[in-house]
Short mmCIF file of C-alpha atoms in Angstrom, two decimals:
data_model
loop_
_atom_site.label_atom_id
_atom_site.label_comp_id
_atom_site.label_asym_id
_atom_site.label_seq_id
_atom_site.Cartn_x
_atom_site.Cartn_y
_atom_site.Cartn_z
CA UNK A 1 -0.07 0.14 0.21
CA UNK A 2 1.35 3.45 -0.37
CA UNK A 3 0.79 5.54 2.42
CA UNK A 4 -1.75 7.48 1.24
CA UNK A 5 -3.81 4.84 1.08
CA UNK A 6 -2.43 3.30 4.31
CA UNK A 7 -3.72 6.14 6.40
CA UNK A 8 -7.05 5.76 4.58
CA UNK A 9 -7.71 2.27 5.48
CA UNK A 10 -6.88 4.02 9.29
CA UNK A 11 -9.31 6.59 9.30
CA UNK A 12 -12.04 6.00 12.56
CA UNK A 13 -14.74 5.63 10.29
CA UNK A 14 -17.20 3.31 9.29
CA UNK A 15 -20.14 3.00 7.36
CA UNK A 16 -23.68 0.99 7.01
CA UNK A 17 -25.76 0.73 4.87
CA UNK A 18 -29.76 -0.38 5.29
CA UNK A 19 -31.59 -1.32 2.06
CA UNK A 20 -35.31 -1.70 2.20
CA UNK A 21 -37.21 -2.50 -0.40
CA UNK A 22 -41.16 -2.96 -0.11
CA UNK A 23 -42.66 -5.99 -1.87
CA UNK A 24 -45.90 -4.64 -1.43
CA UNK A 25 -49.04 -3.25 -4.17
CA UNK A 26 -49.64 -0.46 -1.65
CA UNK A 27 -47.36 2.51 -0.16
CA UNK A 28 -45.87 1.80 3.14
CA UNK A 29 -44.90 4.55 5.31
CA UNK A 30 -41.71 3.99 7.43
CA UNK A 31 -38.67 5.56 9.84
CA UNK A 32 -35.98 4.49 10.13
CA UNK A 33 -34.21 5.15 13.38
CA UNK A 34 -30.35 4.84 14.80
CA UNK A 35 -30.15 4.64 18.46
CA UNK A 36 -27.10 4.44 20.55
CA UNK A 37 -26.39 4.75 24.60
CA UNK A 38 -24.01 6.70 25.49
CA UNK A 39 -21.24 3.77 26.17
CA UNK A 40 -17.39 6.46 26.29
CA UNK A 41 -19.53 6.77 29.73
CA UNK A 42 -19.79 3.68 30.89
CA UNK A 43 -16.17 3.21 32.17
CA UNK A 44 -16.05 4.61 35.68
CA UNK A 45 -17.40 8.57 36.86
CA UNK A 46 -17.09 10.37 33.64
CA UNK A 47 -18.07 13.44 32.30
CA UNK A 48 -20.80 12.92 29.53
CA UNK A 49 -23.05 14.95 27.43
CA UNK A 50 -24.43 14.26 23.82
CA UNK A 51 -23.35 16.66 21.19
CA UNK A 52 -25.29 18.15 17.74
CA UNK A 53 -23.39 17.14 14.31
CA UNK A 54 -24.99 17.87 11.03
CA UNK A 55 -26.90 14.89 10.21
CA UNK A 56 -27.46 13.25 13.96
CA UNK A 57 -25.04 13.11 17.25
CA UNK A 58 -22.55 12.99 19.08
CA UNK A 59 -21.69 10.68 22.31
CA UNK A 60 -18.61 12.63 24.01
CA UNK A 61 -17.25 11.65 27.26
CA UNK A 62 -14.29 12.60 29.19
CA UNK A 63 -11.90 11.54 32.57
CA UNK A 64 -12.39 12.41 36.19
CA UNK A 65 -9.44 13.78 38.31
CA UNK A 66 -7.63 10.62 38.66
CA UNK A 67 -6.89 10.22 34.43
CA UNK A 68 -7.69 14.14 33.53
CA UNK A 69 -6.36 13.55 29.69
CA UNK A 70 -8.97 10.63 28.77
CA UNK A 71 -11.48 12.15 26.14
CA UNK A 72 -13.79 10.50 23.64
CA UNK A 73 -16.32 11.32 21.16
CA UNK A 74 -18.47 9.26 18.75
CA UNK A 75 -20.09 10.69 16.03
CA UNK A 76 -23.50 9.20 14.23
CA UNK A 77 -25.25 10.95 11.01
CA UNK A 78 -26.91 10.26 7.91
CA UNK A 79 -27.30 12.90 4.61
CA UNK A 80 -30.94 12.85 4.63
CA UNK A 81 -32.58 16.48 4.78
CA UNK A 82 -35.51 14.98 6.85
CA UNK A 83 -33.83 13.45 9.23
CA UNK A 84 -34.51 14.45 12.54
CA UNK A 85 -32.41 14.42 16.03
CA UNK A 86 -33.15 13.14 19.69
CA UNK A 87 -30.35 14.49 21.37
CA UNK A 88 -31.58 13.74 25.08
CA UNK A 89 -33.57 10.08 26.12
CA UNK A 90 -35.54 10.97 29.27
CA UNK A 91 -34.12 11.50 31.95
CA UNK A 92 -34.72 9.00 34.46
CA UNK A 93 -33.57 6.29 36.74
CA UNK A 94 -33.24 2.49 36.16
CA UNK A 95 -34.53 1.78 32.69
CA UNK A 96 -36.28 4.43 32.27
CA UNK A 97 -33.98 5.73 28.64
CA UNK A 98 -34.40 2.28 27.08
CA UNK A 99 -37.75 1.91 27.45
CA UNK A 100 -38.83 5.19 26.07
CA UNK A 101 -36.31 5.33 23.67
CA UNK A 102 -37.94 1.69 22.43
CA UNK A 103 -40.96 3.78 22.76
CA UNK A 104 -40.52 5.52 20.37
CA UNK A 105 -38.87 2.46 17.95
CA UNK A 106 -42.50 0.65 18.78
CA UNK A 107 -44.20 3.83 17.94
CA UNK A 108 -42.46 4.40 14.65
CA UNK A 109 -42.01 8.24 16.32
CA UNK A 110 -39.78 11.26 14.45
CA UNK A 111 -38.99 14.60 16.46
CA UNK A 112 -36.54 16.00 17.40
CA UNK A 113 -35.06 17.54 20.52
CA UNK A 114 -31.91 19.16 21.25
CA UNK A 115 -28.87 18.97 23.57
CA UNK A 116 -29.48 19.82 27.17
CA UNK A 117 -27.22 21.29 29.22
CA UNK A 118 -28.45 20.83 33.22
CA UNK A 119 -27.96 17.95 34.97
CA UNK A 120 -28.40 15.13 35.39
CA UNK A 121 -26.59 14.66 31.51
CA UNK A 122 -28.92 12.90 28.14
CA UNK A 123 -27.21 9.28 28.28
CA UNK A 124 -28.54 8.58 24.66
CA UNK A 125 -29.42 9.39 21.64
CA UNK A 126 -31.61 8.57 18.55
CA UNK A 127 -32.10 9.85 14.97
CA UNK A 128 -34.31 9.33 12.65
CA UNK A 129 -35.50 9.32 9.00
CA UNK A 130 -38.86 9.55 7.50
CA UNK A 131 -39.56 7.71 4.24
CA UNK A 132 -42.69 6.20 2.20
CA UNK A 133 -41.89 3.51 -0.20
CA UNK A 134 -43.59 3.28 -3.19
CA UNK A 135 -45.15 -1.15 -4.22
CA UNK A 136 -42.16 -2.24 -5.40
CA UNK A 137 -39.59 0.64 -4.78
CA UNK A 138 -36.39 -0.19 -2.37
CA UNK A 139 -34.44 3.11 -0.61
CA UNK A 140 -31.29 2.63 0.88
CA UNK A 141 -29.98 5.03 3.90
CA UNK A 142 -26.28 5.18 4.58
CA UNK A 143 -25.38 5.89 8.21
CA UNK A 144 -21.95 7.36 8.81
CA UNK A 145 -19.28 6.87 12.26
CA UNK A 146 -16.85 7.74 13.25
CA UNK A 147 -14.65 8.56 16.86
CA UNK A 148 -11.94 11.00 17.83
CA UNK A 149 -9.74 9.72 20.97
CA UNK A 150 -7.06 12.74 21.39
CA UNK A 151 -5.28 10.74 23.81
CA UNK A 152 -6.47 8.08 26.54
CA UNK A 153 -4.71 5.91 29.20
CA UNK A 154 -6.69 1.94 28.19
CA UNK A 155 -3.74 -0.29 27.65
CA UNK A 156 -4.63 -3.17 25.66
CA UNK A 157 -3.85 -6.78 27.48
CA UNK A 158 -4.85 -8.19 30.94
CA UNK A 159 -4.27 -6.09 33.93
CA UNK A 160 -0.94 -7.16 36.37
CA UNK A 161 -3.27 -9.61 38.61
CA UNK A 162 -5.22 -11.56 36.21
CA UNK A 163 -2.06 -12.59 34.35
CA UNK A 164 -0.04 -13.32 37.31
CA UNK A 165 2.29 -11.28 36.64
CA UNK A 166 4.31 -10.06 39.86
CA UNK A 167 4.89 -6.67 39.08
CA UNK A 168 4.32 -3.97 35.96
CA UNK A 169 5.30 -0.33 35.28
CA UNK A 170 2.85 2.16 34.80
CA UNK A 171 2.99 4.01 32.00
CA UNK A 172 4.85 6.84 31.02
CA UNK A 173 2.85 8.16 28.98
CA UNK A 174 -0.74 7.69 27.49
CA UNK A 175 -1.72 6.55 23.97
CA UNK A 176 -2.00 8.42 21.20
CA UNK A 177 -3.73 7.33 17.86
CA UNK A 178 -1.61 8.66 14.40
CA UNK A 179 -5.31 10.77 13.39
CA UNK A 180 -4.74 12.51 16.48
CA UNK A 181 -1.84 14.94 15.13
CA UNK A 182 -4.14 15.72 11.59
CA UNK A 183 -7.62 16.33 13.77
CA UNK A 184 -8.55 18.50 15.56
CA UNK A 185 -12.00 16.77 17.23
CA UNK A 186 -14.81 14.91 16.05
CA UNK A 187 -15.99 17.94 13.84
CA UNK A 188 -13.33 17.00 11.65
CA UNK A 189 -13.14 14.20 11.63
CA UNK A 190 -17.18 14.01 10.49
CA UNK A 191 -16.59 16.62 7.56
CA UNK A 192 -13.88 14.53 6.04
CA UNK A 193 -15.87 11.50 6.10
CA UNK A 194 -18.62 13.16 4.96
CA UNK A 195 -17.22 14.52 2.50
CA UNK A 196 -14.68 11.19 0.54
CA UNK A 197 -17.47 8.28 1.44
CA UNK A 198 -18.51 8.47 -1.54
CA UNK A 199 -14.87 8.00 -2.73
CA UNK A 200 -13.68 5.70 -0.28
CA UNK A 201 -16.62 3.44 -0.42
CA UNK A 202 -14.86 3.09 -4.12
CA UNK A 203 -12.05 2.57 -3.25
CA UNK A 204 -12.93 -0.28 -0.69
CA UNK A 205 -14.62 -1.35 -3.52
CA UNK A 206 -11.87 -2.19 -5.43
CA UNK A 207 -9.89 -2.88 -2.95
CA UNK A 208 -12.37 -5.78 -2.19
CA UNK A 209 -12.61 -7.00 -6.11
CA UNK A 210 -9.14 -7.64 -6.45
#
């Protein structure tokens, strides 16, 4: 691979394409939705938030005083101009947020709710794309995912105790992926991914067909 191709292959991005077909003799009204709890905040008492990005939402979490350098962002978006985004799942206890999110899926809901800044923070977000399929028609919705983790204290491998080691030296510095030097944040990655998605898809198909 050339250097440029190595970097393209290592971009922190992914795409999922959902294809819908109407085999019936009547038109069908439907809603595509993508729903995600803020899994970035699952480790410890991290500060969390749901932010906005064109066509979707951003899951964000930052570290605690014990690991202040930890920070991560994950974005999900679509290009469809009809997209609506709920940046703030129901803020309740127990399984209430997931229950309310599932109620939206079950009822075919499609609504917009802006990010919240007061406590408690929203624990998840959803994007909705309403569409209609004529008899025999089909429709593809492409979901773009990307992430940005510029510095982290996470390490690959088991802890010294679980590995049976007597001692393990503390890491001298935080891990920094190569893309952190090229992209200042999730907004730059998301914009680059949106602009290059078609080209990268073609190159991936060429590689798979080779």
